[in-house]
Amino acid sequence: MRTRRAAAAAPALPAPAGAGALGGCGSGSGTCATGAPDNPLPRRLAADVTGTGADSHLVALQRIADENGGNRASPGPGYEASVQYVAAVLRAAGYDVSTPAYPLAKRRRRGGGTHCQNVIAQTRTGDPARVVMAGAHLDSVRKGPGINDNGSGVAALLEIATRLGGAPLVRNAVRFAFWGSEEDDLQGSTHYVKTLSRGQRGNILLYLNLDMIASSNAGYFVLGGEGKTPAKSGPRGSAQVACALVERLAATGVVARTTTFDRESDYAAFIDAGIPAGGVWSGDRKNKSGKQARRWGGRPGEPFDPHYHTRRDRLDELNRTALDRFTRAVAGTVAHFAVSN
Ligand code: ZN
């Protein structure tokens, strides 16, 4: 059982029961020791998944936007079609899938609906009291199709989930989440975490967030473990999640930069609940610096994603190399924690 640091913003919740699974990093050794020698799953999964595999899901999400007024915003028909698509892919892969509803704030009720849905899928194997969780927001802004933001994160998770399968040989259960209303008020993930019981929250070992991982002028950012307050760094254990992501990205040939959480995506509710968190991100409207361009390639002095929140956030503007690297890194990280004691 770990001891939580005092955090003014965080409610008084118990530490996740299985936080011990996050050991093995940050103890001064300078490595996360992600290479579990007796279990081939992390390496196998990281090798099996590809950005090309994620691409078929991006094609589907682009088509859904094109058929629904150019966006997949929640609530709305493009979002509903996205929910149906994601749920069908996960069911076909053998997962336990649900689409729990959450209430919309009054001013977010467009088109008469009072509720919207997340998609949650869990493996049928692994200890359900020790859950490794990864999530991505499924909604777009109303101005565009949201293919980098955040079709990219959704597609990577679907590629990982389908290659992992619904009944893998794992110690811990793996749960995938696809959130609505991220672009409005984070209500999908906020309501989900808020309505879990104390015990259900305690069962979540960690939460890993994917939000924009194929920005055309990509950066390689890993969120978690950085910064002086728990709100910035995430709860204790977050550095280990980030460390694993950095190591897995290094294996794809890129040196990632760790950065702070800023409450701008669905990890916020998990951090508030005291759940260790990590995230990956390829950057949005901020410019890439000269130093970053030397490190990562691409165009210095230009935005990481010049099409952020516009109608040009389309399939043809993605960085496939970044998509491939992040997908492999997240796959290896999820598998690593799924087989950890
Ligand atoms: Zn986003």
Coordinates of C-alpha atoms and ligand atoms in Angstrom, one line a residue:
M1 CA 0.0 0.0 0.0
R2 CA 1.5 3.3 -0.9
T3 CA 1.2 6.6 0.9
R4 CA -0.5 9.4 -0.9
R5 CA 1.0 12.9 -0.9
A6 CA -1.2 15.6 0.4
A7 CA -3.0 17.3 -2.5
A8 CA -5.4 20.2 -2.0
A9 CA -7.3 19.6 -5.2
A10 CA -7.7 15.8 -4.8
P11 CA -10.6 14.2 -2.9
A12 CA -9.8 11.8 -0.1
L13 CA -9.6 8.4 -1.8
P14 CA -7.7 5.3 -0.9
A15 CA -4.6 4.5 -2.8
P16 CA -5.1 2.0 -5.6
A17 CA -4.8 -1.4 -4.0
G18 CA -2.4 -2.7 -6.6
A19 CA -0.1 0.3 -6.8
G20 CA 2.8 -2.1 -6.2
A21 CA 2.6 -3.1 -9.8
L22 CA 4.1 0.2 -10.7
G23 CA 7.3 -0.6 -8.8
G24 CA 10.7 -1.1 -10.5
C25 CA 11.2 2.4 -11.7
G26 CA 12.3 5.7 -10.3
S27 CA 14.2 4.0 -7.5
G28 CA 17.4 5.6 -8.7
S29 CA 18.3 2.9 -11.1
G30 CA 17.6 5.2 -14.1
T31 CA 15.6 2.5 -15.9
C32 CA 12.0 1.3 -15.8
A33 CA 13.1 -2.3 -16.3
T34 CA 10.2 -2.7 -18.8
G35 CA 11.8 -5.8 -20.3
A36 CA 10.0 -8.5 -18.3
P37 CA 12.3 -11.4 -19.4
D38 CA 9.9 -14.2 -18.6
N39 CA 6.9 -12.8 -20.5
P40 CA 7.2 -12.2 -24.3
L41 CA 3.8 -10.3 -24.5
P42 CA 5.1 -6.7 -24.3
R43 CA 7.7 -7.2 -27.0
R44 CA 5.4 -9.3 -29.2
L45 CA 2.5 -6.8 -29.0
A46 CA 4.8 -3.8 -29.7
A47 CA 6.1 -5.6 -32.8
D48 CA 2.6 -6.7 -34.0
V49 CA 0.9 -3.4 -33.9
T50 CA 1.5 -0.8 -36.6
G51 CA 0.4 2.6 -37.7
T52 CA -0.8 1.0 -40.9
G53 CA -3.1 -1.2 -38.8
A54 CA -4.4 1.9 -37.1
D55 CA -4.9 3.6 -40.5
S56 CA -8.0 1.5 -41.4
H57 CA -9.8 2.8 -38.3
L58 CA -8.8 6.4 -39.3
V59 CA -10.3 5.8 -42.8
A60 CA -13.5 4.7 -41.1
L61 CA -13.6 7.8 -38.8
Q62 CA -12.9 10.1 -41.8
R63 CA -15.8 8.5 -43.7
I64 CA -18.1 8.9 -40.7
A65 CA -17.3 12.6 -40.5
D66 CA -17.8 13.0 -44.2
E67 CA -21.2 11.4 -44.0
N68 CA -22.3 13.5 -41.0
G69 CA -21.8 17.1 -41.8
G70 CA -18.0 17.0 -41.6
N71 CA -17.6 16.4 -37.9
R72 CA -17.9 13.7 -35.1
A73 CA -18.8 16.2 -32.3
S74 CA -20.7 14.9 -29.3
P75 CA -23.6 14.9 -29.0
G76 CA -24.4 14.4 -32.7
P77 CA -24.9 11.8 -35.5
G78 CA -21.1 11.7 -36.3
Y79 CA -20.4 10.9 -32.7
E80 CA -23.1 8.3 -32.5
A81 CA -21.7 6.6 -35.6
S82 CA -18.2 6.7 -34.1
V83 CA -19.6 5.0 -30.9
Q84 CA -21.2 2.3 -33.1
Y85 CA -18.1 1.7 -35.1
V86 CA -15.7 1.4 -32.0
A87 CA -18.1 -0.8 -30.1
A88 CA -18.5 -3.1 -33.1
V89 CA -14.7 -3.4 -33.6
L90 CA -14.2 -4.3 -30.0
R91 CA -17.0 -6.8 -29.8
A92 CA -15.6 -8.6 -32.9
A93 CA -12.3 -8.8 -31.1
G94 CA -13.9 -10.6 -28.2
Y95 CA -14.1 -7.9 -25.6
D96 CA -16.7 -7.3 -23.0
V97 CA -18.1 -4.0 -24.3
S98 CA -20.5 -1.5 -22.8
T99 CA -21.7 2.0 -23.8
P100 CA -22.6 3.7 -20.5
A101 CA -24.5 6.9 -20.8
Y102 CA -23.6 10.1 -19.0
P103 CA -25.8 13.2 -18.6
L104 CA -25.0 16.3 -20.6
A105 CA -24.9 19.7 -19.0
K106 CA -28.0 21.8 -20.0
R107 CA -26.1 24.1 -22.4
R108 CA -24.5 21.1 -24.1
R109 CA -27.8 19.5 -25.1
R110 CA -27.8 19.9 -28.9
G111 CA -30.5 18.3 -30.9
G112 CA -32.7 17.4 -27.9
G113 CA -30.6 14.6 -26.4
T114 CA -30.0 14.8 -22.6
H115 CA -27.4 12.0 -22.5
C116 CA -24.4 10.9 -24.4
Q117 CA -22.2 7.7 -24.3
N118 CA -18.7 6.5 -23.7
V119 CA -17.5 3.1 -24.9
I120 CA -15.8 0.9 -22.4
A121 CA -14.2 -2.5 -23.3
Q122 CA -12.4 -5.0 -21.0
T123 CA -10.5 -8.2 -21.5
R124 CA -12.2 -11.4 -20.3
T125 CA -8.9 -12.4 -18.8
G126 CA -6.7 -10.9 -16.1
D127 CA -7.6 -10.0 -12.5
P128 CA -10.6 -7.5 -12.7
A129 CA -9.5 -6.1 -9.3
R130 CA -6.2 -5.0 -11.0
V131 CA -7.1 -3.0 -14.1
V132 CA -4.6 -1.4 -16.5
M133 CA -6.6 1.2 -18.3
A134 CA -6.0 3.2 -21.5
G135 CA -8.3 5.8 -23.0
A136 CA -8.8 8.3 -25.8
H137 CA -11.5 10.9 -26.5
L138 CA -13.8 9.8 -29.3
D139 CA -15.4 13.2 -30.0
S140 CA -14.2 15.9 -32.4
V141 CA -14.8 19.6 -32.4
R142 CA -17.8 20.8 -34.4
K143 CA -15.5 22.6 -36.9
G144 CA -13.9 19.5 -38.3
P145 CA -13.5 15.8 -38.6
G146 CA -11.0 15.4 -35.7
I147 CA -8.7 12.9 -37.4
N148 CA -5.5 13.8 -35.5
D149 CA -7.5 15.2 -32.6
N150 CA -8.4 12.5 -31.7
G151 CA -9.0 9.9 -34.3
S152 CA -5.3 9.1 -34.0
G153 CA -5.6 8.1 -30.3
V154 CA -8.8 6.1 -31.0
A155 CA -7.2 4.3 -33.9
A156 CA -4.1 3.4 -32.0
L157 CA -6.2 1.9 -29.1
L158 CA -8.3 -0.1 -31.6
E159 CA -5.2 -1.4 -33.3
I160 CA -3.7 -2.4 -29.9
A161 CA -7.0 -3.9 -28.6
T162 CA -7.6 -6.0 -31.7
R163 CA -4.0 -7.3 -31.7
L164 CA -4.1 -8.0 -28.0
G165 CA -7.5 -9.7 -28.3
G166 CA -10.3 -10.0 -25.7
A167 CA -8.8 -13.0 -23.8
P168 CA -4.9 -12.6 -23.7
L169 CA -2.7 -14.3 -21.1
V170 CA -2.3 -11.5 -18.7
R171 CA -2.0 -11.0 -14.9
N172 CA -4.2 -7.9 -14.8
A173 CA -7.3 -7.0 -16.8
V174 CA -7.0 -4.4 -19.5
R175 CA -9.7 -1.8 -20.0
F176 CA -10.0 0.5 -23.0
A177 CA -12.1 3.7 -22.8
F178 CA -13.4 6.0 -25.5
W179 CA -14.7 9.2 -24.1
G180 CA -17.4 11.7 -25.2
S181 CA -17.5 15.5 -24.6
E182 CA -13.8 16.0 -24.2
E183 CA -13.8 19.0 -26.5
D184 CA -16.7 20.6 -24.4
D185 CA -16.1 20.0 -20.7
L186 CA -14.5 16.5 -20.2
Q187 CA -17.9 15.3 -19.0
G188 CA -17.5 11.7 -20.4
S189 CA -14.4 10.8 -18.4
T190 CA -15.4 13.0 -15.4
H191 CA -18.7 11.4 -15.0
Y192 CA -17.2 7.9 -15.5
V193 CA -14.7 8.3 -12.7
K194 CA -17.1 10.1 -10.4
T195 CA -19.7 7.4 -10.5
L196 CA -17.2 4.5 -9.8
S197 CA -17.3 3.2 -6.3
R198 CA -14.4 3.7 -4.0
G199 CA -13.5 0.0 -4.6
Q200 CA -13.8 0.3 -8.4
R201 CA -11.5 3.3 -8.4
G202 CA -9.0 1.4 -6.2
N203 CA -9.0 -1.4 -8.7
I204 CA -7.5 0.8 -11.4
L205 CA -3.7 0.4 -11.3
L206 CA -3.1 3.2 -13.8
Y207 CA -4.6 5.3 -16.6
L208 CA -2.8 6.0 -19.8
N209 CA -4.2 8.8 -22.1
L210 CA -3.8 9.2 -25.8
D211 CA -4.8 12.6 -27.3
M212 CA -3.3 13.6 -30.7
I213 CA -0.4 11.3 -31.7
A214 CA -0.1 12.0 -35.4
S215 CA 0.5 15.8 -35.6
S216 CA 1.9 16.5 -39.1
N217 CA 4.9 18.4 -37.6
A218 CA 5.1 16.0 -34.7
G219 CA 6.7 16.3 -31.3
Y220 CA 7.2 13.4 -29.0
F221 CA 5.8 14.3 -25.6
V222 CA 5.2 12.0 -22.6
L223 CA 3.0 13.3 -19.8
G224 CA 3.5 12.2 -16.2
G225 CA 6.0 12.4 -13.3
E226 CA 7.1 15.9 -14.2
G227 CA 6.5 19.0 -12.1
K228 CA 6.4 19.9 -8.4
T229 CA 2.7 19.4 -7.6
P230 CA 0.5 16.3 -8.0
A231 CA -1.8 18.2 -10.3
K232 CA 1.2 18.7 -12.7
S233 CA 3.0 15.4 -12.2
G234 CA 0.1 13.1 -11.5
P235 CA -0.2 11.0 -8.3
R236 CA 2.6 8.8 -7.0
G237 CA 3.3 6.1 -9.6
S238 CA 2.8 8.4 -12.6
A239 CA 6.5 8.7 -13.1
Q240 CA 6.7 4.9 -13.7
V241 CA 4.0 5.1 -16.3
A242 CA 5.9 7.9 -18.1
C243 CA 9.2 6.1 -17.7
A244 CA 7.8 3.0 -19.4
L245 CA 6.4 5.2 -22.3
V246 CA 9.8 7.0 -22.7
E247 CA 11.6 3.6 -22.8
R248 CA 9.2 2.2 -25.4
L249 CA 9.4 5.3 -27.5
A250 CA 13.2 5.0 -27.4
A251 CA 12.9 1.5 -28.7
T252 CA 11.2 3.0 -31.8
G253 CA 14.2 5.3 -32.3
V254 CA 13.0 8.6 -30.8
V255 CA 14.0 10.5 -27.7
A256 CA 10.8 11.7 -26.0
R257 CA 10.5 14.8 -23.8
T258 CA 8.5 14.5 -20.6
T259 CA 6.1 17.3 -19.7
T260 CA 3.5 18.2 -17.1
F261 CA -0.3 17.5 -17.0
D262 CA -2.4 20.6 -17.6
R263 CA -6.0 19.4 -17.0
E264 CA -6.6 19.7 -20.8
S265 CA -7.6 16.1 -21.4
D266 CA -9.3 13.1 -19.9
Y267 CA -6.5 12.2 -17.5
A268 CA -7.7 15.0 -15.2
A269 CA -10.4 13.0 -13.5
F270 CA -8.1 10.1 -12.9
I271 CA -5.4 12.3 -11.4
D272 CA -8.0 13.9 -9.1
A273 CA -9.0 10.4 -8.0
G274 CA -5.4 9.6 -7.0
I275 CA -4.9 7.1 -9.9
P276 CA -1.4 7.0 -11.4
A277 CA -1.5 8.4 -14.9
G278 CA 0.6 8.9 -18.0
G279 CA 0.0 10.3 -21.5
V280 CA 1.3 10.7 -25.0
W281 CA 1.0 13.7 -27.2
S282 CA 2.5 15.0 -30.5
G283 CA 1.7 18.7 -29.9
D284 CA -1.0 21.1 -31.2
R285 CA -0.9 24.8 -32.0
K286 CA 2.3 25.7 -30.4
N287 CA 5.4 26.1 -32.6
K288 CA 8.2 23.5 -32.8
S289 CA 11.5 25.1 -31.5
G290 CA 14.8 24.8 -33.4
K291 CA 16.1 22.5 -30.7
Q292 CA 13.0 20.3 -31.1
A293 CA 13.3 20.2 -34.8
R294 CA 17.0 19.1 -34.5
R295 CA 15.9 16.4 -32.1
W296 CA 12.8 15.1 -33.9
G297 CA 13.0 16.4 -37.5
G298 CA 10.2 18.5 -39.0
R299 CA 9.8 22.2 -39.4
P300 CA 11.1 24.6 -36.8
G301 CA 9.1 27.8 -36.1
E302 CA 5.9 26.1 -37.3
P303 CA 3.0 24.6 -35.3
F304 CA 3.2 20.9 -34.4
D305 CA -0.3 20.6 -35.9
P306 CA -1.2 23.5 -38.2
H307 CA -4.7 22.0 -38.7
Y308 CA -5.6 21.8 -35.0
H309 CA -9.4 22.3 -34.5
T310 CA -10.0 23.1 -38.2
R311 CA -11.9 21.4 -41.0
R312 CA -8.4 20.4 -42.4
D313 CA -7.7 18.0 -39.5
R314 CA -8.1 15.2 -42.1
L315 CA -6.6 11.9 -43.0
D316 CA -4.2 13.3 -45.6
E317 CA -2.5 15.6 -43.0
L318 CA -1.2 13.0 -40.6
N319 CA 2.3 12.1 -39.7
R320 CA 2.4 8.3 -40.2
T321 CA 5.8 7.9 -38.6
A322 CA 4.6 9.5 -35.4
L323 CA 1.4 7.4 -35.4
D324 CA 3.4 4.2 -35.8
R325 CA 5.9 5.0 -33.1
F326 CA 3.3 6.1 -30.5
T327 CA 1.1 3.1 -31.3
R328 CA 4.0 0.6 -30.7
A329 CA 5.1 2.5 -27.6
V330 CA 1.7 2.4 -26.0
A331 CA 1.2 -1.2 -27.0
G332 CA 4.4 -2.2 -25.2
T333 CA 3.6 -0.1 -22.2
V334 CA 0.0 -1.5 -21.8
A335 CA 1.3 -5.1 -22.2
H336 CA 4.1 -4.4 -19.7
F337 CA 1.8 -3.4 -17.0
A338 CA -0.8 -6.0 -17.9
V339 CA 1.8 -8.8 -17.1
S340 CA 3.3 -7.1 -14.1
N341 CA 2.8 -8.4 -10.5
Ligands
ZN1 ZN -8.1 16.2 -28.2

